Amino acid sequence: MKHFAKSLVLSSALLLALITPFSAAHAAIPHDDSYKVQVNDELIAFPDAQPLLDSSNSLLVPIRFVGERLGYEAHWEQTGNELKITLKNKQNTVVFTTGESTAIVNEKTVTLQTVPQMIDGRAYFPIRMLAEVLHIQMQWDPVNHIAILDEDGKYHAPAWYAPSYQKVIEGKATAYTGSPSENGGHPSIDYFGNPLQVGTISVDPSVIPLGSKVYVEGYSYDGLPSGGMFATATDTGGAIKGNKIDIFVPDNKAKAQQFGVQQVKIYVIK
């Protein structure tokens, strides 16, 4: 890869902003179908099965994780091809069966407007109906896709805010190193003359403007943050055209070549 020299005067503050990558500790950019559930001030961790929307746009949640977070013991039994679930604490007992439009709440029959479902062997219950039968106030945050259950009766702000982004690019990624042969004869520097570091990417400025902050996901490489990383577009290259990026890796050329060409998703944040 050949870099192009450019005479440029930057203030120290602007220079720092351009070369400093986002911390990997920040929350990852969410997918459009990512939904969350919060009880009071805390998000519920769903280790595998995730909340989802059904065909009528009702939010269904894995009942076990939500019930436990609300202080209920969950018991289940197989009834034919469906699951019968009992949620119980000192005040309430809720019994429902997936595929059925009624539930028994404290020995009284309640009609459910949205039917619970069994999906991949898990019982899913409509979150709004759960809040109603348990007499829990619920808030819906449409921006961050969070259902907030106010178990304590108070209103709560979202515990997580979705990072905004300008556009999403489906593209290809390769990897490069600080070798002089890959940097126009200059070792370990980017387009602006700053040291290469994890979080530096080379871009086509007509697609991703130089200085842009991005989040990259979809790659697989030992030596880069797993799952995805925040990066800054501070480099260019003759072979980097269109929806393609080159990711700096702090390794030798032989190892970097193992990266190959990978399909990635690039969220342009600013």
CSV table of N, CA and C in Angstrom, one decimal, residues 92-185:
chain,number,residue,atom,x,y,z
A,92,ASN,N,-47.9,-13.3,44.2
A,92,ASN,CA,-48.6,-13.7,43.0
A,92,ASN,C,-48.2,-15.0,42.4
A,93,THR,N,-49.2,-15.6,41.7
A,93,THR,CA,-48.9,-16.9,41.0
A,93,THR,C,-49.5,-16.7,39.6
A,94,VAL,N,-48.7,-16.9,38.6
A,94,VAL,CA,-49.2,-16.7,37.2
A,94,VAL,C,-48.9,-18.0,36.5
A,95,VAL,N,-49.9,-18.6,35.9
A,95,VAL,CA,-49.8,-19.8,35.1
A,95,VAL,C,-50.2,-19.6,33.7
A,96,PHE,N,-49.4,-19.9,32.7
A,96,PHE,CA,-49.8,-19.8,31.3
A,96,PHE,C,-49.2,-20.9,30.5
A,97,THR,N,-49.7,-21.1,29.3
A,97,THR,CA,-49.2,-22.2,28.4
A,97,THR,C,-49.0,-21.5,27.1
A,98,THR,N,-47.8,-21.8,26.5
A,98,THR,CA,-47.5,-21.2,25.2
A,98,THR,C,-48.6,-21.7,24.2
A,99,GLY,N,-49.0,-20.8,23.3
A,99,GLY,CA,-50.0,-21.1,22.3
A,99,GLY,C,-51.4,-20.9,22.7
A,100,GLU,N,-51.6,-20.5,24.0
A,100,GLU,CA,-53.0,-20.3,24.5
A,100,GLU,C,-53.1,-18.8,24.9
A,101,SER,N,-54.4,-18.3,24.7
A,101,SER,CA,-54.7,-16.9,24.8
A,101,SER,C,-55.2,-16.5,26.2
A,102,THR,N,-55.1,-17.4,27.2
A,102,THR,CA,-55.5,-17.1,28.5
A,102,THR,C,-54.4,-17.5,29.5
A,103,ALA,N,-54.4,-16.8,30.7
A,103,ALA,CA,-53.5,-17.2,31.8
A,103,ALA,C,-54.3,-17.2,33.0
A,104,ILE,N,-53.8,-17.8,34.0
A,104,ILE,CA,-54.4,-17.9,35.4
A,104,ILE,C,-53.6,-17.0,36.3
A,105,VAL,N,-54.1,-15.9,36.8
A,105,VAL,CA,-53.4,-15.0,37.7
A,105,VAL,C,-54.1,-15.0,39.0
A,106,ASN,N,-53.4,-15.6,40.0
A,106,ASN,CA,-54.0,-15.7,41.3
A,106,ASN,C,-55.4,-16.3,41.3
A,107,GLU,N,-55.5,-17.4,40.5
A,107,GLU,CA,-56.7,-18.3,40.4
A,107,GLU,C,-57.8,-17.6,39.6
A,108,LYS,N,-57.5,-16.5,38.9
A,108,LYS,CA,-58.5,-15.8,38.0
A,108,LYS,C,-58.0,-15.9,36.6
A,109,THR,N,-58.9,-16.2,35.7
A,109,THR,CA,-58.6,-16.3,34.3
A,109,THR,C,-58.5,-14.9,33.7
A,110,VAL,N,-57.4,-14.7,32.9
A,110,VAL,CA,-57.1,-13.4,32.3
A,110,VAL,C,-56.9,-13.7,30.8
A,111,THR,N,-57.6,-12.9,30.0
A,111,THR,CA,-57.4,-13.0,28.5
A,111,THR,C,-56.2,-12.2,28.1
A,112,LEU,N,-55.3,-12.9,27.3
A,112,LEU,CA,-54.1,-12.3,26.8
A,112,LEU,C,-54.3,-11.8,25.3
A,113,GLN,N,-54.1,-10.5,25.1
A,113,GLN,CA,-54.3,-10.0,23.7
A,113,GLN,C,-53.2,-10.5,22.8
A,114,THR,N,-52.0,-10.9,23.3
A,114,THR,CA,-50.9,-11.5,22.5
A,114,THR,C,-50.6,-12.8,23.1
A,115,VAL,N,-50.5,-13.8,22.3
A,115,VAL,CA,-50.4,-15.2,22.7
A,115,VAL,C,-48.9,-15.5,23.0
A,116,PRO,N,-48.6,-16.1,24.2
A,116,PRO,CA,-47.2,-16.5,24.4
A,116,PRO,C,-46.8,-17.6,23.4
A,117,GLN,N,-45.5,-17.7,23.2
A,117,GLN,CA,-45.0,-18.6,22.1
A,117,GLN,C,-43.8,-19.4,22.7
A,118,MET,N,-43.7,-20.6,22.1
A,118,MET,CA,-42.5,-21.4,22.3
A,118,MET,C,-41.6,-21.3,21.1
A,119,ILE,N,-40.4,-20.8,21.3
A,119,ILE,CA,-39.5,-20.5,20.2
A,119,ILE,C,-38.1,-21.2,20.6
A,120,ASP,N,-37.7,-22.1,19.7
A,120,ASP,CA,-36.5,-22.8,20.0
A,120,ASP,C,-36.4,-23.4,21.4
A,121,GLY,N,-37.5,-24.0,21.8
A,121,GLY,CA,-37.6,-24.6,23.1
A,121,GLY,C,-37.7,-23.7,24.3
A,122,ARG,N,-37.8,-22.4,24.0
A,122,ARG,CA,-38.0,-21.4,25.1
A,122,ARG,C,-39.4,-20.8,25.1
A,123,ALA,N,-39.9,-20.5,26.3
A,123,ALA,CA,-41.2,-19.8,26.5
A,123,ALA,C,-41.0,-18.3,26.4
A,124,TYR,N,-41.7,-17.7,25.5
A,124,TYR,CA,-41.7,-16.2,25.3
A,124,TYR,C,-43.0,-15.7,25.7
A,125,PHE,N,-43.0,-14.6,26.4
A,125,PHE,CA,-44.3,-13.9,26.9
A,125,PHE,C,-44.3,-12.5,26.5
A,126,PRO,N,-45.4,-11.9,26.0
A,126,PRO,CA,-45.5,-10.5,25.7
A,126,PRO,C,-45.2,-9.6,26.9
A,127,ILE,N,-44.2,-8.8,26.8
A,127,ILE,CA,-43.7,-8.0,27.9
A,127,ILE,C,-44.8,-7.0,28.4
A,128,ARG,N,-45.6,-6.4,27.5
A,128,ARG,CA,-46.6,-5.5,27.9
A,128,ARG,C,-47.7,-6.2,28.7
A,129,MET,N,-48.1,-7.4,28.3
A,129,MET,CA,-49.1,-8.2,29.0
A,129,MET,C,-48.6,-8.6,30.3
A,130,LEU,N,-47.3,-8.9,30.4
A,130,LEU,CA,-46.7,-9.3,31.7
A,130,LEU,C,-46.8,-8.2,32.7
A,131,ALA,N,-46.4,-7.0,32.2
A,131,ALA,CA,-46.5,-5.8,33.1
A,131,ALA,C,-48.0,-5.6,33.6
A,132,GLU,N,-49.0,-5.8,32.7
A,132,GLU,CA,-50.3,-5.6,33.1
A,132,GLU,C,-50.8,-6.6,34.1
A,133,VAL,N,-50.5,-7.9,33.9
A,133,VAL,CA,-51.0,-8.9,34.8
A,133,VAL,C,-50.3,-8.8,36.2
A,134,LEU,N,-49.1,-8.3,36.2
A,134,LEU,CA,-48.4,-8.2,37.5
A,134,LEU,C,-48.5,-6.8,38.1
A,135,HIS,N,-49.3,-5.9,37.4
A,135,HIS,CA,-49.6,-4.5,37.8
A,135,HIS,C,-48.3,-3.8,38.0
A,136,ILE,N,-47.4,-3.9,37.0
A,136,ILE,CA,-46.2,-3.1,37.0
A,136,ILE,C,-46.2,-2.1,35.9
A,137,GLN,N,-45.9,-0.8,36.3
A,137,GLN,CA,-45.8,0.2,35.3
A,137,GLN,C,-44.7,0.0,34.3
A,138,MET,N,-45.0,0.2,33.0
A,138,MET,CA,-44.0,-0.1,32.0
A,138,MET,C,-43.8,1.2,31.1
A,139,GLN,N,-42.6,1.5,30.8
A,139,GLN,CA,-42.2,2.6,29.9
A,139,GLN,C,-41.6,1.9,28.6
A,140,TRP,N,-41.9,2.5,27.5
A,140,TRP,CA,-41.2,2.0,26.3
A,140,TRP,C,-40.4,3.1,25.7
A,141,ASP,N,-39.1,2.9,25.5
A,141,ASP,CA,-38.2,3.9,24.9
A,141,ASP,C,-38.0,3.5,23.5
A,142,PRO,N,-38.6,4.1,22.5
A,142,PRO,CA,-38.5,3.7,21.1
A,142,PRO,C,-37.2,4.1,20.4
A,143,VAL,N,-36.4,5.0,21.0
A,143,VAL,CA,-35.1,5.4,20.4
A,143,VAL,C,-34.1,4.3,20.7
A,144,ASN,N,-34.1,3.9,22.0
A,144,ASN,CA,-33.1,2.9,22.4
A,144,ASN,C,-33.6,1.5,22.4
A,145,HIS,N,-34.9,1.3,22.1
A,145,HIS,CA,-35.5,-0.1,22.0
A,145,HIS,C,-35.4,-0.8,23.4
A,146,ILE,N,-35.9,-0.1,24.4
A,146,ILE,CA,-35.9,-0.6,25.8
A,146,ILE,C,-37.2,-0.6,26.4
A,147,ALA,N,-37.7,-1.8,26.9
A,147,ALA,CA,-38.9,-1.8,27.7
A,147,ALA,C,-38.4,-1.7,29.1
A,148,ILE,N,-38.9,-0.7,29.8
A,148,ILE,CA,-38.5,-0.4,31.2
A,148,ILE,C,-39.6,-0.8,32.2
A,149,LEU,N,-39.4,-1.8,33.0
A,149,LEU,CA,-40.4,-2.2,34.0
A,149,LEU,C,-40.1,-1.5,35.3
A,150,ASP,N,-41.0,-0.6,35.7
A,150,ASP,CA,-40.8,0.2,36.9
A,150,ASP,C,-41.4,-0.6,38.1
A,151,GLU,N,-40.7,-1.6,38.5
A,151,GLU,CA,-41.1,-2.5,39.6
A,151,GLU,C,-41.4,-1.7,40.9
A,152,ASP,N,-40.5,-0.7,41.1
A,152,ASP,CA,-40.6,0.1,42.3
A,152,ASP,C,-41.7,1.2,42.3
A,153,GLY,N,-42.3,1.3,41.1
A,153,GLY,CA,-43.4,2.4,41.0
A,153,GLY,C,-42.9,3.7,40.6
A,154,LYS,N,-41.5,3.9,40.4
A,154,LYS,CA,-41.0,5.1,40.0
A,154,LYS,C,-40.6,5.1,38.5
A,155,TYR,N,-40.5,6.3,37.9
A,155,TYR,CA,-40.0,6.4,36.5
A,155,TYR,C,-38.5,6.3,36.5
A,156,HIS,N,-38.0,5.6,35.4
A,156,HIS,CA,-36.5,5.4,35.3
A,156,HIS,C,-36.1,5.8,33.9
A,157,ALA,N,-34.9,6.4,33.9
A,157,ALA,CA,-34.3,6.8,32.6
A,157,ALA,C,-33.7,5.5,32.0
A,158,PRO,N,-33.5,5.5,30.7
A,158,PRO,CA,-32.8,4.3,30.1
A,158,PRO,C,-31.4,4.1,30.7
A,159,ALA,N,-31.1,2.8,30.9
A,159,ALA,CA,-29.8,2.5,31.4
A,159,ALA,C,-28.8,2.3,30.3
A,160,TRP,N,-29.2,2.5,29.1
A,160,TRP,CA,-28.3,2.3,28.0
A,160,TRP,C,-28.8,3.1,26.8
A,161,TYR,N,-27.9,3.8,26.2
A,161,TYR,CA,-28.3,4.7,25.0
A,161,TYR,C,-27.6,4.2,23.8
A,162,ALA,N,-28.4,4.1,22.7
A,162,ALA,CA,-27.8,3.6,21.4
A,162,ALA,C,-27.0,4.7,20.8
A,163,PRO,N,-25.7,4.4,20.5
A,163,PRO,CA,-24.9,5.3,19.8
A,163,PRO,C,-25.5,5.6,18.4
A,164,SER,N,-25.6,6.9,18.0
A,164,SER,CA,-26.1,7.2,16.7
A,164,SER,C,-25.0,7.1,15.6
A,165,TYR,N,-25.5,6.8,14.4
A,165,TYR,CA,-24.5,6.7,13.3
A,165,TYR,C,-25.1,7.3,12.1
A,166,GLN,N,-24.3,7.8,11.2
A,166,GLN,CA,-24.7,8.5,10.0
A,166,GLN,C,-25.2,7.5,8.9
A,167,LYS,N,-24.4,6.4,8.7
A,167,LYS,CA,-24.7,5.4,7.7
A,167,LYS,C,-24.0,4.1,8.0
A,168,VAL,N,-24.5,3.1,7.4
A,168,VAL,CA,-23.9,1.8,7.5
A,168,VAL,C,-23.4,1.3,6.2
A,169,ILE,N,-22.1,0.8,6.1
A,169,ILE,CA,-21.5,0.4,4.9
A,169,ILE,C,-21.2,-1.1,4.9
A,170,GLU,N,-21.7,-1.9,4.0
A,170,GLU,CA,-21.3,-3.3,3.8
A,170,GLU,C,-20.1,-3.3,2.9
A,171,GLY,N,-19.0,-3.7,3.5
A,171,GLY,CA,-17.7,-3.6,2.7
A,171,GLY,C,-16.8,-4.8,2.9
A,172,LYS,N,-15.6,-4.6,2.3
A,172,LYS,CA,-14.5,-5.6,2.5
A,172,LYS,C,-13.4,-5.0,3.3
A,173,ALA,N,-12.7,-5.8,4.0
A,173,ALA,CA,-11.5,-5.4,4.8
A,173,ALA,C,-10.3,-6.2,4.6
A,174,THR,N,-9.2,-5.6,4.6
A,174,THR,CA,-7.9,-6.3,4.6
A,174,THR,C,-7.1,-5.7,5.7
A,175,ALA,N,-5.9,-6.2,5.9
A,175,ALA,CA,-5.0,-5.8,7.0
A,175,ALA,C,-3.6,-5.4,6.5
A,176,TYR,N,-3.1,-4.4,7.2
A,176,TYR,CA,-1.7,-3.9,6.9
A,176,TYR,C,-0.9,-3.7,8.2
A,177,THR,N,0.4,-3.6,8.0
A,177,THR,CA,1.3,-3.4,9.2
A,177,THR,C,2.1,-2.1,9.1
A,178,GLY,N,3.0,-1.9,10.0
A,178,GLY,CA,3.8,-0.7,9.9
A,178,GLY,C,5.0,-0.9,9.1
A,179,SER,N,5.1,-1.9,8.3
A,179,SER,CA,6.3,-2.1,7.4
A,179,SER,C,6.4,-1.0,6.4
A,180,PRO,N,7.7,-0.5,6.2
A,180,PRO,CA,7.9,0.6,5.2
A,180,PRO,C,7.4,0.3,3.8
A,181,SER,N,7.5,-1.0,3.4
A,181,SER,CA,7.0,-1.4,2.1
A,181,SER,C,5.5,-1.2,1.9
A,182,GLU,N,4.8,-1.1,3.0
A,182,GLU,CA,3.3,-0.9,2.9
A,182,GLU,C,2.9,0.5,3.2
A,183,ASN,N,3.9,1.4,3.5
A,183,ASN,CA,3.6,2.7,3.8
A,183,ASN,C,4.4,3.8,3.1
A,184,GLY,N,4.6,3.5,1.8
A,184,GLY,CA,5.3,4.4,0.9
A,184,GLY,C,6.8,4.7,1.4
A,185,GLY,N,7.4,3.7,2.0
A,185,GLY,CA,8.8,3.9,2.5
A,185,GLY,C,8.9,4.5,3.9
